[in-house]
Amino acid sequence: MSQLNLRIDQIHEAIERQDDVTLDNLLAEVSSSETARLIEASTPENRSVIWACLDVQKRAGVLKSIHGKVRQFLIDITPEDALLESLFLLQPDELADIDEDLPGTVINAMIAAMDELRKRRYNSVKHYPDNTAGGLMDTDATAVRADVSVRSVLRYLRLLRKKEGEMPEQLDSLMVVDRTNKLLGVLPLSEVVSLPPDTLVADILGESFQAILVDASQERVARIFLDCDLLSAPVVDHNYRLLGRITIDDVVDVIQEQADDKMLRSAGLESNADMFSPVLTSAYKRGYWLGINLITAFVAAWVIGLFEAVIEQLIALAVLMPVVASMGGVAGSQTLTIVTRGLALNQIGRSNIAQLIAHEASVVFLNGIVWALAVAAIALYWFGDPMLGIVFGVALLIVLVTGVIGGIFIPLLLQRMSIDPAVAGSVVLTTFTDAIGFFSFLGLAKLLI
Amino acid sequence: MSQLNLRIDQIHEAIERQDDVTLDNLLAEVSSSETARLIEASTPENRSVIWACLDVQKRAGVLKSIHGKVRQFLIDITPEDALLESLFLLQPDELADIDEDLPGTVINAMIAAMDELRKRRYNSVKHYPDNTAGGLMDTDATAVRADVSVRSVLRYLRLLRKKEGEMPEQLDSLMVVDRTNKLLGVLPLSEVVSLPPDTLVADILGESFQAILVDASQERVARIFLDCDLLSAPVVDHNYRLLGRITIDDVVDVIQEQADDKMLRSAGLESNADMFSPVLTSAYKRGYWLGINLITAFVAAWVIGLFEAVIEQLIALAVLMPVVASMGGVAGSQTLTIVTRGLALNQIGRSNIAQLIAHEASVVFLNGIVWALAVAAIALYWFGDPMLGIVFGVALLIVLVTGVIGGIFIPLLLQRMSIDPAVAGSVVLTTFTDAIGFFSFLGLAKLLI
């Protein structure tokens, strides 16, 4: 599995040679989620060739796990009846996750072909926003009553299996409800298989359990699963009626997607960026970010412009000024990372901000003294000008300390403005430290030299 | 749970007021993993106060889930017998995860007090490196034979429960082995509870299953769990003998830790950075990173120094040069992010690099043309010098294109040198784009102005 890149090479070479037999054999050895990664890593032409070689089953798996933009592409190139064949293999909650990419005619044909149970499950999920517990849940929770014995539970499950042919995927526990479908507790299957058959369900339910409200955000769902080490959890409405269940594999997907999304967006890329999206689309999206950064870069240039006369007197200032700005950015981004992480984990409140500032300020002050002396010595040696050395050292100390202050307050401010500090923090900080860096260095030089 | 920061404030205020009753009440409402986050977010003094208020059970939970450096601190301030009381409540595999932080005397006392079963489980886990499947697994896999009926399996599980008092945590499936303990398959509990009692285990085992080799890296384990949507998986030695099982909650912890670790290390912070580690320790670790960045900043300064004479002739160059360097960095980091992500997902092989380069180069070339014209116009308007505008625009185009080339080759090169591109890529790229940016802008100016 760590060999996926070699597999990709072999597959692309087979496509090049138009060697369909080898291509089929190679694709047969790759799991559907790996096939999804493979298709993402191919050019649009190769994507079509690979897609044409996949069977209905594999296509269903790929549609489930491929990133948004590429899924849209695959759906667009597939005839409707072939598409429907694959869609029939997906669970109703999986369908609800991808249905925004499907043409209306396909959705209607899909619903028309569903049996009553699937239709009910699909309809009950699709109304909830994708990024809430309702959007994540599946409605295949298996529920039992509290006033029955373990023996009756086993009998009921065997009947259910006989009727439906299979059990829900990843079933690790049953939900216990009263006659109004109100959730009373969760019964792990490990209890069902190991307790004496005449134990009453009600007698095992003593322990606390975690239910998730249907409108909880997916971030909150992820936090509950992580904090409580859950494999699955019941989803309830505000009257505690059982609606469905969420299993941890969906939660893991959420966690992965969020991390991926943050990384991409902090570099000014779109969510789910496609490696081979059309050049014009990519260029437009990235150009937007370049434009924003151009503005921030001109802020720094404007600050430098204020001091043209000083630079004219001493060109060494132009040589050294990027050093000051860049060091401020580095020190600030270390603090920014600590604070952004603390905010993400909800660890920062009124009571520890002052302590955090004190800690970060002490750390940077110690470093500032050391590095200020170092750069002063370097400047003195390089340009033989003691005053330049002093100005360089003092400016470095100033920018390191203000960088750290920016690293604390910029994420706090962004969060208050409901902007994700993990995405925007770094750009704002760099603009800030560049401006401060150039201003303090050139300003000090104007005063002292 | 999203209110942890408010809770932190209330708790810190109670400590301030020395209001032990409120403090106890507040702490009782917080789960152990939240308590771990709370302790991490407190100063060393407050950590001691909070730790003193926790009962044995809560302490065990905190020790399990708190970050490394803070765990060491808590262990150091706890008397050995109190520590042992909490350690007794942990599972053998959890103990093996934290035992490197424990004093030798505590480990010996802990082992001496273990019953035979726990001792065997602890000893069989502790030899494996923490970052392999062996280090992640627990040895509480419950195994059955293939030639028995579902009824016998149920009978066996009930006996086992009677003998041991409880079932392993998060048990969702049984392992099926032959008489030499060789793994034959996995039997989900949902099958055990739903199939007719006289079904033979052997008859259900048809489907394929995923076993994990004991020396597989934790990254590989995570990938297998994600790709196959597993809740748990058997761990085997190279002869396919069953050694234990890994459950998904441990895998999720690995995924979270790895993401956290990358983020911290890419800002030059230590893994598991502690918000309130001793100032001198923090200063030393961060100073190291500042030093590396100082060197890279001086590389850029040295490049500028080559062109002092040109700048002296035209101070506007000093004003505009940071714009060129910064835009190169931004364009490069967009490509770097795409490539680093592709490498992490194993999506980049020999066959698609050329296509990737073509795609990225086209994207940046389009953007380069647009932004080169824009900055040329700005420079013309600002400084009234057409030649300066041309130099500025052409240099911007050059640095954008070379930035993107750097964004592709730097992560590939770092990976070949076994350096994680997600950690080091950004520093190397910035050094590269700064140097190229200053050199192309000032060099062109020297030639043309």
PDB file of C-alpha atoms in Angstrom, chain A residues 107-261:
ATOM      1  CA  ILE A 107     -31.314  11.318  -8.531  1.00  0.00           C
ATOM      2  CA  ASN A 108     -34.933  10.815  -9.566  1.00  0.00           C
ATOM      3  CA  ALA A 109     -34.175   7.520 -11.329  1.00  0.00           C
ATOM      4  CA  MET A 110     -32.197   6.410  -8.278  1.00  0.00           C
ATOM      5  CA  ILE A 111     -35.029   7.185  -5.861  1.00  0.00           C
ATOM      6  CA  ALA A 112     -37.589   5.569  -8.154  1.00  0.00           C
ATOM      7  CA  ALA A 113     -35.599   2.325  -8.132  1.00  0.00           C
ATOM      8  CA  MET A 114     -35.138   2.183  -4.345  1.00  0.00           C
ATOM      9  CA  ASP A 115     -37.145  -0.219  -2.197  1.00  0.00           C
ATOM     10  CA  GLU A 116     -39.193   1.313   0.601  1.00  0.00           C
ATOM     11  CA  LEU A 117     -36.567   0.801   3.307  1.00  0.00           C
ATOM     12  CA  ARG A 118     -33.756   2.408   1.316  1.00  0.00           C
ATOM     13  CA  LYS A 119     -36.005   5.239   0.223  1.00  0.00           C
ATOM     14  CA  ARG A 120     -36.983   5.937   3.833  1.00  0.00           C
ATOM     15  CA  ARG A 121     -33.354   5.862   4.956  1.00  0.00           C
ATOM     16  CA  TYR A 122     -32.220   8.101   2.127  1.00  0.00           C
ATOM     17  CA  ASN A 123     -34.997  10.624   2.684  1.00  0.00           C
ATOM     18  CA  SER A 124     -34.381  10.776   6.417  1.00  0.00           C
ATOM     19  CA  VAL A 125     -30.695  11.601   5.931  1.00  0.00           C
ATOM     20  CA  LYS A 126     -30.659  13.932   2.948  1.00  0.00           C
ATOM     21  CA  HIS A 127     -32.417  16.808   4.713  1.00  0.00           C
ATOM     22  CA  TYR A 128     -29.618  17.318   7.209  1.00  0.00           C
ATOM     23  CA  PRO A 129     -26.657  19.529   6.289  1.00  0.00           C
ATOM     24  CA  ASP A 130     -23.576  17.455   5.383  1.00  0.00           C
ATOM     25  CA  ASN A 131     -21.497  19.054   8.120  1.00  0.00           C
ATOM     26  CA  THR A 132     -23.783  18.106  11.026  1.00  0.00           C
ATOM     27  CA  ALA A 133     -24.388  14.913  12.973  1.00  0.00           C
ATOM     28  CA  GLY A 134     -27.536  14.427  10.872  1.00  0.00           C
ATOM     29  CA  GLY A 135     -25.509  14.496   7.671  1.00  0.00           C
ATOM     30  CA  LEU A 136     -22.971  12.024   9.051  1.00  0.00           C
ATOM     31  CA  MET A 137     -25.400   9.521  10.527  1.00  0.00           C
ATOM     32  CA  ASP A 138     -26.805   6.398   9.007  1.00  0.00           C
ATOM     33  CA  THR A 139     -30.337   5.418   9.916  1.00  0.00           C
ATOM     34  CA  ASP A 140     -29.574   1.707  10.218  1.00  0.00           C
ATOM     35  CA  ALA A 141     -29.375   1.765  14.032  1.00  0.00           C
ATOM     36  CA  THR A 142     -30.689  -1.524  15.382  1.00  0.00           C
ATOM     37  CA  ALA A 143     -32.887  -0.912  18.418  1.00  0.00           C
ATOM     38  CA  VAL A 144     -34.209  -3.202  21.138  1.00  0.00           C
ATOM     39  CA  ARG A 145     -36.401  -2.696  24.219  1.00  0.00           C
ATOM     40  CA  ALA A 146     -35.130  -2.572  27.784  1.00  0.00           C
ATOM     41  CA  ASP A 147     -37.623  -5.019  29.285  1.00  0.00           C
ATOM     42  CA  VAL A 148     -36.454  -8.073  27.306  1.00  0.00           C
ATOM     43  CA  SER A 149     -33.791 -10.674  28.073  1.00  0.00           C
ATOM     44  CA  VAL A 150     -30.496 -11.197  26.277  1.00  0.00           C
ATOM     45  CA  ARG A 151     -32.003 -14.418  24.919  1.00  0.00           C
ATOM     46  CA  SER A 152     -34.842 -12.462  23.285  1.00  0.00           C
ATOM     47  CA  VAL A 153     -32.367  -9.985  21.850  1.00  0.00           C
ATOM     48  CA  LEU A 154     -30.448 -12.812  20.188  1.00  0.00           C
ATOM     49  CA  ARG A 155     -33.689 -14.303  18.866  1.00  0.00           C
ATOM     50  CA  TYR A 156     -34.748 -10.906  17.500  1.00  0.00           C
ATOM     51  CA  LEU A 157     -31.395 -10.318  15.786  1.00  0.00           C
ATOM     52  CA  ARG A 158     -31.512 -13.749  14.126  1.00  0.00           C
ATOM     53  CA  LEU A 159     -34.997 -13.020  12.813  1.00  0.00           C
ATOM     54  CA  LEU A 160     -33.904  -9.608  11.595  1.00  0.00           C
ATOM     55  CA  ARG A 161     -30.960 -11.102   9.766  1.00  0.00           C
ATOM     56  CA  LYS A 162     -33.153 -13.745   8.161  1.00  0.00           C
ATOM     57  CA  LYS A 163     -35.520 -11.024   6.971  1.00  0.00           C
ATOM     58  CA  GLU A 164     -32.961  -8.486   5.738  1.00  0.00           C
ATOM     59  CA  GLY A 165     -30.232 -10.863   4.583  1.00  0.00           C
ATOM     60  CA  GLU A 166     -27.421  -8.977   6.263  1.00  0.00           C
ATOM     61  CA  MET A 167     -26.618  -6.900   9.313  1.00  0.00           C
ATOM     62  CA  PRO A 168     -25.720  -3.187   9.180  1.00  0.00           C
ATOM     63  CA  GLU A 169     -22.024  -2.564   8.527  1.00  0.00           C
ATOM     64  CA  GLN A 170     -19.777  -2.044  11.522  1.00  0.00           C
ATOM     65  CA  LEU A 171     -22.423  -2.904  14.042  1.00  0.00           C
ATOM     66  CA  ASP A 172     -20.769  -2.926  17.463  1.00  0.00           C
ATOM     67  CA  SER A 173     -23.734  -2.070  19.669  1.00  0.00           C
ATOM     68  CA  LEU A 174     -27.517  -1.949  19.805  1.00  0.00           C
ATOM     69  CA  MET A 175     -29.631   1.007  20.841  1.00  0.00           C
ATOM     70  CA  VAL A 176     -32.096   0.512  23.680  1.00  0.00           C
ATOM     71  CA  VAL A 177     -35.310   2.512  23.355  1.00  0.00           C
ATOM     72  CA  ASP A 178     -38.710   2.720  25.033  1.00  0.00           C
ATOM     73  CA  ARG A 179     -41.989   2.285  23.181  1.00  0.00           C
ATOM     74  CA  THR A 180     -41.946   5.910  22.019  1.00  0.00           C
ATOM     75  CA  ASN A 181     -38.468   5.372  20.463  1.00  0.00           C
ATOM     76  CA  LYS A 182     -36.841   7.443  23.198  1.00  0.00           C
ATOM     77  CA  LEU A 183     -33.230   6.418  23.732  1.00  0.00           C
ATOM     78  CA  LEU A 184     -32.536   4.721  27.060  1.00  0.00           C
ATOM     79  CA  GLY A 185     -29.039   3.469  26.509  1.00  0.00           C
ATOM     80  CA  VAL A 186     -26.524   1.618  24.413  1.00  0.00           C
ATOM     81  CA  LEU A 187     -25.980  -2.135  24.564  1.00  0.00           C
ATOM     82  CA  PRO A 188     -22.572  -3.283  23.285  1.00  0.00           C
ATOM     83  CA  LEU A 189     -22.659  -6.552  21.330  1.00  0.00           C
ATOM     84  CA  SER A 190     -19.818  -7.752  23.554  1.00  0.00           C
ATOM     85  CA  GLU A 191     -22.376  -7.712  26.394  1.00  0.00           C
ATOM     86  CA  VAL A 192     -24.967  -9.557  24.332  1.00  0.00           C
ATOM     87  CA  VAL A 193     -22.568 -12.385  23.516  1.00  0.00           C
ATOM     88  CA  SER A 194     -21.078 -12.771  26.974  1.00  0.00           C
ATOM     89  CA  LEU A 195     -23.872 -12.288  29.506  1.00  0.00           C
ATOM     90  CA  PRO A 196     -26.143 -15.116  30.725  1.00  0.00           C
ATOM     91  CA  PRO A 197     -29.152 -15.441  28.350  1.00  0.00           C
ATOM     92  CA  ASP A 198     -31.744 -14.565  30.965  1.00  0.00           C
ATOM     93  CA  THR A 199     -30.135 -11.252  31.958  1.00  0.00           C
ATOM     94  CA  LEU A 200     -32.571  -8.377  31.397  1.00  0.00           C
ATOM     95  CA  VAL A 201     -31.378  -5.621  29.075  1.00  0.00           C
ATOM     96  CA  ALA A 202     -32.561  -3.033  31.618  1.00  0.00           C
ATOM     97  CA  ASP A 203     -30.178  -4.507  34.205  1.00  0.00           C
ATOM     98  CA  ILE A 204     -27.093  -3.982  32.045  1.00  0.00           C
ATOM     99  CA  LEU A 205     -27.887  -0.386  31.135  1.00  0.00           C
ATOM    100  CA  GLY A 206     -26.589   1.210  34.332  1.00  0.00           C
ATOM    101  CA  GLU A 207     -23.607   2.870  32.793  1.00  0.00           C
ATOM    102  CA  SER A 208     -23.635   6.306  31.267  1.00  0.00           C
ATOM    103  CA  PHE A 209     -23.593   6.621  27.491  1.00  0.00           C
ATOM    104  CA  GLN A 210     -23.008   9.391  25.009  1.00  0.00           C
ATOM    105  CA  ALA A 211     -25.782  10.452  22.631  1.00  0.00           C
ATOM    106  CA  ILE A 212     -25.262  13.059  19.933  1.00  0.00           C
ATOM    107  CA  LEU A 213     -27.827  15.715  19.026  1.00  0.00           C
ATOM    108  CA  VAL A 214     -28.781  15.629  15.349  1.00  0.00           C
ATOM    109  CA  ASP A 215     -27.798  19.259  14.780  1.00  0.00           C
ATOM    110  CA  ALA A 216     -24.379  19.032  16.462  1.00  0.00           C
ATOM    111  CA  SER A 217     -21.587  20.267  14.170  1.00  0.00           C
ATOM    112  CA  GLN A 218     -19.263  17.664  12.714  1.00  0.00           C
ATOM    113  CA  GLU A 219     -16.388  19.231  14.670  1.00  0.00           C
ATOM    114  CA  ARG A 220     -18.286  18.594  17.878  1.00  0.00           C
ATOM    115  CA  VAL A 221     -19.073  15.029  16.815  1.00  0.00           C
ATOM    116  CA  ALA A 222     -15.373  14.424  16.165  1.00  0.00           C
ATOM    117  CA  ARG A 223     -14.445  15.835  19.576  1.00  0.00           C
ATOM    118  CA  ILE A 224     -16.994  13.612  21.369  1.00  0.00           C
ATOM    119  CA  PHE A 225     -15.725  10.488  19.575  1.00  0.00           C
ATOM    120  CA  LEU A 226     -12.096  11.336  20.385  1.00  0.00           C
ATOM    121  CA  ASP A 227     -12.698  12.272  23.999  1.00  0.00           C
ATOM    122  CA  CYS A 228     -14.843   9.246  24.773  1.00  0.00           C
ATOM    123  CA  ASP A 229     -13.032   6.652  22.595  1.00  0.00           C
ATOM    124  CA  LEU A 230     -16.289   5.639  20.901  1.00  0.00           C
ATOM    125  CA  LEU A 231     -16.710   3.223  17.993  1.00  0.00           C
ATOM    126  CA  SER A 232     -20.261   4.351  17.319  1.00  0.00           C
ATOM    127  CA  ALA A 233     -22.802   6.633  18.947  1.00  0.00           C
ATOM    128  CA  PRO A 234     -26.573   7.102  18.743  1.00  0.00           C
ATOM    129  CA  VAL A 235     -27.966  10.275  17.175  1.00  0.00           C
ATOM    130  CA  VAL A 236     -31.109  11.733  18.769  1.00  0.00           C
ATOM    131  CA  ASP A 237     -33.438  14.664  18.230  1.00  0.00           C
ATOM    132  CA  HIS A 238     -34.125  17.269  20.897  1.00  0.00           C
ATOM    133  CA  ASN A 239     -36.731  15.000  22.503  1.00  0.00           C
ATOM    134  CA  TYR A 240     -34.123  12.220  22.806  1.00  0.00           C
ATOM    135  CA  ARG A 241     -35.842  10.131  20.122  1.00  0.00           C
ATOM    136  CA  LEU A 242     -33.423   7.823  18.311  1.00  0.00           C
ATOM    137  CA  LEU A 243     -32.754   8.914  14.699  1.00  0.00           C
ATOM    138  CA  GLY A 244     -29.687   6.919  13.680  1.00  0.00           C
ATOM    139  CA  ARG A 245     -26.083   6.238  14.512  1.00  0.00           C
ATOM    140  CA  ILE A 246     -22.671   7.526  13.554  1.00  0.00           C
ATOM    141  CA  THR A 247     -19.724   5.139  13.216  1.00  0.00           C
ATOM    142  CA  ILE A 248     -16.142   6.158  13.806  1.00  0.00           C
ATOM    143  CA  ASP A 249     -14.987   5.569  10.214  1.00  0.00           C
ATOM    144  CA  ASP A 250     -17.125   8.515   9.101  1.00  0.00           C
ATOM    145  CA  VAL A 251     -15.689  10.594  11.921  1.00  0.00           C
ATOM    146  CA  VAL A 252     -12.131   9.724  10.908  1.00  0.00           C
ATOM    147  CA  ASP A 253     -12.937  10.878   7.375  1.00  0.00           C
ATOM    148  CA  VAL A 254     -14.147  14.186   8.818  1.00  0.00           C
ATOM    149  CA  ILE A 255     -10.957  14.628  10.844  1.00  0.00           C
ATOM    150  CA  GLN A 256      -8.769  13.865   7.832  1.00  0.00           C
ATOM    151  CA  GLU A 257     -10.723  16.160   5.544  1.00  0.00           C
ATOM    152  CA  GLN A 258     -10.597  19.037   8.007  1.00  0.00           C
ATOM    153  CA  ALA A 259      -6.839  18.747   8.431  1.00  0.00           C
ATOM    154  CA  ASP A 260      -6.354  18.537   4.665  1.00  0.00           C
ATOM    155  CA  ASP A 261      -8.674  21.456   4.088  1.00  0.00           C
TER     156      ASP A 261
END
